[in-house]
CSV table of C-alpha atoms in Angstrom, one decimal:
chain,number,residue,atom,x,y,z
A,1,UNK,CA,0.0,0.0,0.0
A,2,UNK,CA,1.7,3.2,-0.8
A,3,UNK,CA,1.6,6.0,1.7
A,4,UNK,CA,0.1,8.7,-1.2
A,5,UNK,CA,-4.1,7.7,-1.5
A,6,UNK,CA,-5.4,7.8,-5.0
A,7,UNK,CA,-8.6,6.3,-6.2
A,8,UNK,CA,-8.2,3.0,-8.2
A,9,UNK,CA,-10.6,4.7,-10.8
A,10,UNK,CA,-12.6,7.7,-12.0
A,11,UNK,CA,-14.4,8.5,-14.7
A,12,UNK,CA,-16.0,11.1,-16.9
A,13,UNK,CA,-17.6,11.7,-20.0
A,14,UNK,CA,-16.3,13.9,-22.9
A,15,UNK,CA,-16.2,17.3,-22.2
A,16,UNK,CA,-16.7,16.8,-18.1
A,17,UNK,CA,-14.5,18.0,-15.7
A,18,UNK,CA,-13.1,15.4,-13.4
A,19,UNK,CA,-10.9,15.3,-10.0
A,20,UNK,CA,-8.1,12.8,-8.9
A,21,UNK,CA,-7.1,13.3,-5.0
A,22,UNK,CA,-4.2,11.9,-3.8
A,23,UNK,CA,-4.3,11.9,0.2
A,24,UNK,CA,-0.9,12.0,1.9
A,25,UNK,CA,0.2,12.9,6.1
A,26,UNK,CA,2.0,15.1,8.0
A,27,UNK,CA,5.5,13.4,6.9
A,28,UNK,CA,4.9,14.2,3.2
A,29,UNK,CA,2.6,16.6,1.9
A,30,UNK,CA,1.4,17.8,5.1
A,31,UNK,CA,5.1,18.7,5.9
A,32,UNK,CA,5.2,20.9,2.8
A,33,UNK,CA,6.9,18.5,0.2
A,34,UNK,CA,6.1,19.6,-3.5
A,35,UNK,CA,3.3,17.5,-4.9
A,36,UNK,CA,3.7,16.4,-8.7
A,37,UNK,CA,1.5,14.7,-11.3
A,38,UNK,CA,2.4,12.1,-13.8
A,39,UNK,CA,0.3,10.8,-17.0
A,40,UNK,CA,1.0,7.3,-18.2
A,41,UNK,CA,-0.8,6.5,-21.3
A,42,UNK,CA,-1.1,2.6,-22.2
A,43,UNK,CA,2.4,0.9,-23.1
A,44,UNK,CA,4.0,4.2,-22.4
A,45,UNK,CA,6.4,5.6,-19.7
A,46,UNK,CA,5.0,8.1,-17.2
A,47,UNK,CA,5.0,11.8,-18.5
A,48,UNK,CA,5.4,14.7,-16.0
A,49,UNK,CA,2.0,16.7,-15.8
A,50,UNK,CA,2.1,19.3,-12.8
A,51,UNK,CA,4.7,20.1,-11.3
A,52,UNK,CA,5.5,21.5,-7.9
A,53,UNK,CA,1.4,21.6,-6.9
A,54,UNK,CA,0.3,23.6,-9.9
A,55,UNK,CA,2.8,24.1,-12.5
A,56,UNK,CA,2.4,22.6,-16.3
A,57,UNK,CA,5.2,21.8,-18.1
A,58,UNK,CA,5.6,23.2,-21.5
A,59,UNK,CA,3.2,21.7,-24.0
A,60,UNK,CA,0.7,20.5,-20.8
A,61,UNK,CA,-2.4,21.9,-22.0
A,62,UNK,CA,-4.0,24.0,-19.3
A,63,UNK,CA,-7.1,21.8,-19.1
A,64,UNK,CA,-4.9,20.0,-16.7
A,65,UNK,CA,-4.2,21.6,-13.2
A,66,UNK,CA,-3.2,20.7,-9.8
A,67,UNK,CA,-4.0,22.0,-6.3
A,68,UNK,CA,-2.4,21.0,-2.5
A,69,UNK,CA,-3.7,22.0,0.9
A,70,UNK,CA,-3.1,20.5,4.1
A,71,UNK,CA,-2.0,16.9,3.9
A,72,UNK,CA,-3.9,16.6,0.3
A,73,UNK,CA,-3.7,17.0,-3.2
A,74,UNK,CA,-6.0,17.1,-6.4
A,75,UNK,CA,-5.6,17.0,-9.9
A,76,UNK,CA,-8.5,18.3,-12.1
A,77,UNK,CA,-9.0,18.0,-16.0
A,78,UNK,CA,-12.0,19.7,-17.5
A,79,UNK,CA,-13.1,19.3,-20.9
A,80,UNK,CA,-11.8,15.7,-21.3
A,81,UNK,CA,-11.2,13.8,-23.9
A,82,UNK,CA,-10.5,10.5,-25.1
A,83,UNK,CA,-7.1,10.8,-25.5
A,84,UNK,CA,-7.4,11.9,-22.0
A,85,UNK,CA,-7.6,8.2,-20.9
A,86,UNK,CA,-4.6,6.8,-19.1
A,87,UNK,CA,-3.3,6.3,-15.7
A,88,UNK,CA,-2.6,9.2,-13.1
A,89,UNK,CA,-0.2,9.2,-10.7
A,90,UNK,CA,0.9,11.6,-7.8
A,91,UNK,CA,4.2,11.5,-6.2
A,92,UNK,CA,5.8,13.9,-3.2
A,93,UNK,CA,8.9,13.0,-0.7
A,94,UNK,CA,8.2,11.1,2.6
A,95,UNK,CA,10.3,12.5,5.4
A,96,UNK,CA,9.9,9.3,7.5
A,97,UNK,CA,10.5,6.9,5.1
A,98,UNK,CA,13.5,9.0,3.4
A,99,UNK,CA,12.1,7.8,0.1
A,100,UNK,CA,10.5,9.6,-3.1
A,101,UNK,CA,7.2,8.2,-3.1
A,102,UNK,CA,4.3,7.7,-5.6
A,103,UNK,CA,0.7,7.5,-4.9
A,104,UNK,CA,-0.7,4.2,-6.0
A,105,UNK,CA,-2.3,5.1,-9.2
A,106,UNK,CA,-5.9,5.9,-10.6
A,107,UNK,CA,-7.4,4.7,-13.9
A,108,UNK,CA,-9.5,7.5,-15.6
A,109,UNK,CA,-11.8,6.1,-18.2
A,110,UNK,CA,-13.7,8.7,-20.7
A,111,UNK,CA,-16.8,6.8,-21.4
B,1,UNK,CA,15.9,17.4,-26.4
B,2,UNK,CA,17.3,15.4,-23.4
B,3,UNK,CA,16.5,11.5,-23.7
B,4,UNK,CA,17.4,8.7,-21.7
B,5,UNK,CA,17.9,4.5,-22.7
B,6,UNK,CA,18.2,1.7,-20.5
B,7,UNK,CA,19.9,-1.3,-21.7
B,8,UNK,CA,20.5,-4.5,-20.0
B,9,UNK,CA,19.0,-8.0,-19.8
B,10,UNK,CA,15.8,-8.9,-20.2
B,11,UNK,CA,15.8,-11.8,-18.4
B,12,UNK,CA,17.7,-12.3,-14.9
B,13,UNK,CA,17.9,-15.4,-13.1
B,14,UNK,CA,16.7,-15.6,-9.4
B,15,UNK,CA,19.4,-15.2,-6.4
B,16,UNK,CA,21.5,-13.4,-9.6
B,17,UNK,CA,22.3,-9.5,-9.5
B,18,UNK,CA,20.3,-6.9,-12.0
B,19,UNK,CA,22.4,-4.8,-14.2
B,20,UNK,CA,20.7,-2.2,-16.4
B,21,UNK,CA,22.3,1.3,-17.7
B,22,UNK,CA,20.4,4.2,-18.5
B,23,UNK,CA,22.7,6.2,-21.5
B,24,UNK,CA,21.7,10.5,-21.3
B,25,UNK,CA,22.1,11.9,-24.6
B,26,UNK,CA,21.0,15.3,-25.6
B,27,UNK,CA,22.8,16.9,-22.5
B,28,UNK,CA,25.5,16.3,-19.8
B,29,UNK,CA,24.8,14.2,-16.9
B,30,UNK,CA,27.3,16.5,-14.6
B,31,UNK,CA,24.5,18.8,-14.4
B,32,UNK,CA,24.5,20.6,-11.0
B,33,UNK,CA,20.9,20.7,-11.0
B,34,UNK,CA,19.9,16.6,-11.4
B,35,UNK,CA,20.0,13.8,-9.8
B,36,UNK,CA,19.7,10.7,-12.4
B,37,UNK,CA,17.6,7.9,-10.9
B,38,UNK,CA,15.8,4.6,-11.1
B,39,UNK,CA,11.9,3.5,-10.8
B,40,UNK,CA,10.2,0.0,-11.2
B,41,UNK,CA,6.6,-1.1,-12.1
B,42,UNK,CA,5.9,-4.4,-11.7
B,43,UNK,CA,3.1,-6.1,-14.0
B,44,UNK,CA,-0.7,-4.0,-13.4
B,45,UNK,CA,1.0,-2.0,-10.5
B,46,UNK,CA,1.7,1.4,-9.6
B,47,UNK,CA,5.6,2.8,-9.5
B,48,UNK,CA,8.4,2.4,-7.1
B,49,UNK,CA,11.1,4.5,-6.6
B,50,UNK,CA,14.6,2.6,-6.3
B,51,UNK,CA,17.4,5.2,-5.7
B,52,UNK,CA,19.0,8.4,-7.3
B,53,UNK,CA,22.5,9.4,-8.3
B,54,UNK,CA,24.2,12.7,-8.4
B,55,UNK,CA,26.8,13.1,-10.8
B,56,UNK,CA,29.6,13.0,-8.1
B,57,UNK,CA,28.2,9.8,-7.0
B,58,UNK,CA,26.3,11.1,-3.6
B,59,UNK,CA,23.7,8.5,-3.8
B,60,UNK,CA,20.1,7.9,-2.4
B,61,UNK,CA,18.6,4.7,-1.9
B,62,UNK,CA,14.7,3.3,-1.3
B,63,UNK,CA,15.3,2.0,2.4
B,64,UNK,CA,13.1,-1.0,1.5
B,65,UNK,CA,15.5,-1.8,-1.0
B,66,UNK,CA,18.5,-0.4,0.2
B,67,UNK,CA,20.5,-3.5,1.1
B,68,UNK,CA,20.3,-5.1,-2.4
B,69,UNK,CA,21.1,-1.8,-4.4
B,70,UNK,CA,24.1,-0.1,-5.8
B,71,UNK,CA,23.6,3.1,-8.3
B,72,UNK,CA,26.6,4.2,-9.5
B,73,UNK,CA,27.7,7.0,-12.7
B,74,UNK,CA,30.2,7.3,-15.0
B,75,UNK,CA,30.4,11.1,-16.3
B,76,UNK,CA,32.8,9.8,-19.0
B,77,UNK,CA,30.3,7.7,-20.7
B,78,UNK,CA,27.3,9.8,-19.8
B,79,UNK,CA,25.6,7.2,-18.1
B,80,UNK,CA,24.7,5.2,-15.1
B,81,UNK,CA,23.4,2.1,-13.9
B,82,UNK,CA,21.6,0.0,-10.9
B,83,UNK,CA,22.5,-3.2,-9.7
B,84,UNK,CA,19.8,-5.1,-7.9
B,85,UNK,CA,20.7,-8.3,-6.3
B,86,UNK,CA,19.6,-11.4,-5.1
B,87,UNK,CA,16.6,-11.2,-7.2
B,88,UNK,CA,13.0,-12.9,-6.6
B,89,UNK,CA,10.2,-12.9,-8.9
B,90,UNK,CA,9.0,-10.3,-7.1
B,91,UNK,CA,11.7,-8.3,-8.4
B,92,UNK,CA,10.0,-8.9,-12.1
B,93,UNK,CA,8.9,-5.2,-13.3
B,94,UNK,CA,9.8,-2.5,-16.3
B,95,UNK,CA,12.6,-0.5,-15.1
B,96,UNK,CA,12.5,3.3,-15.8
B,97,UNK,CA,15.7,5.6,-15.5
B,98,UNK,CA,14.7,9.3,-14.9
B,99,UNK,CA,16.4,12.7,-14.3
B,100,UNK,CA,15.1,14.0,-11.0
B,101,UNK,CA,15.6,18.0,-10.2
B,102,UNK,CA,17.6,18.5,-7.0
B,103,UNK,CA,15.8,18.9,-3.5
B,104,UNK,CA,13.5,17.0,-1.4
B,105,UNK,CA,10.3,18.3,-3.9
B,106,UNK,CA,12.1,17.2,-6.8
B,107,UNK,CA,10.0,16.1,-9.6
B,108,UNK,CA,11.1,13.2,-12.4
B,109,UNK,CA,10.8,15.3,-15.7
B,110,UNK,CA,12.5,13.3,-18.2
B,111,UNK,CA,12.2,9.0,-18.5
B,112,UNK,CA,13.4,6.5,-20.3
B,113,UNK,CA,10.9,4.5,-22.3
B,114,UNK,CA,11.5,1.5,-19.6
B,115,UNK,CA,13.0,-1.9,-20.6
B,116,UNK,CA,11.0,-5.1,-18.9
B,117,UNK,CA,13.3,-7.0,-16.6
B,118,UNK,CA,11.8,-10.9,-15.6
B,119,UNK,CA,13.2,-13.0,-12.7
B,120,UNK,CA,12.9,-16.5,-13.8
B,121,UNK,CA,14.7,-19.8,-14.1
């Protein structure tokens, strides 16, 4: 079980606006560690989305953005699309366990 | 445009040691800014992070993993590598390499496109 809490699966239809939290404690992103956002489409290695809590990388478009408070994080696409359908994952430092960790992943499905 | 290759067998026998290397091209990996590191997804799971390099060989290591694992770089040949030993099958996954910016909040911004190691006799 990894210490980051993401939904195993959301889901939307084209055009919706959908939200991905990612639930952490007070030894990662409660303690103010940077929550990031990576995009793995099928087959395919993970892609950096958001960056330190809200920043898009160049050529992210900005129907992707990210939000933190407390010992929480969210990531929210509106307008989605099919191409929008891959696996989400968040990822922040963990203080006690001296690692980099990763949430454990949530499946978005466009229907 | 920065990219990043592992190489290495595919296939790794268990109690044996797994060697990959991940080759930067597109920029130096003595960047003061990186640290070069290694992540693992087993088969339908989620990501694990393994270790980091820096380029003067200051190292970080998953503690869960920390006795079987040795990162090391080689600025020379702009590349570096993870051993993993005494493997199980429970040490079968695709193995990313990815540049991570320095600090604690560092984010991985560049991968590999992840080469599929198996553990089997």
């Amino acid at each position: 079980q990894s210490v980051l809490t993401q939904p195993p699966s959301v889901s939307g239809a084209p055009g919706q606006r959908v939200t991905i939290s990612c639930t952490g404690s007070s030894s990662n992103i409660g303690a103010g560690y940077d929550v990031h956002w990576y995009q793995q489409l099928p087959g395919t290695a993970p892609k950096l989305l958001i960056y330190a809590n809200n920043n898009r990388p160049s050529g992210v478009p900005d129907r992707f953005s990210g939000s933190k408070s407390g010992t929480s994080a969210s990531l929210a696409i509106t307008g989605l699309q099919a191409e929008d359908e891959a696996d989400y994952y968040c990822q922040s430092y963990d203080r006690s366990l001296s690692s980099w960790v990763f949430g454990g992943g949530t499946k978005l499905t466009v229907l | 445009q920065l990219q990043l290759q592992e190489s290495g067998p595919g296939l790794v026998k268990p109690s044996e040691t797994l060697s990959l290397t991940c080759t930067v091209s597109g920029g130096s990996i003595s960047s003061s800014s990186y640290y070069w590191g290694w992540i693992r997804q087993p088969p339908g799971k989620g990501l694990e992070w393994i270790g980091s390099v820096y380029y003067s060989g200051n190292t970080y290591y998953n503690p869960s993993l920390q006795s079987r694992v040795t990162i090391s770089v080689d600025t020379s040949k702009n590349h570096f590598s993870l051993k993993l030993s005494s493997v199980t099958a429970a040490d079968t996954a695709v193995y990313y390499c990815a540049r991570r910016a320095i600090g604690y909040g560092g984010y991985f911004d560049y991968w590999g496109q992840g080469t599929l190691v198996t553990v089997s006799s």
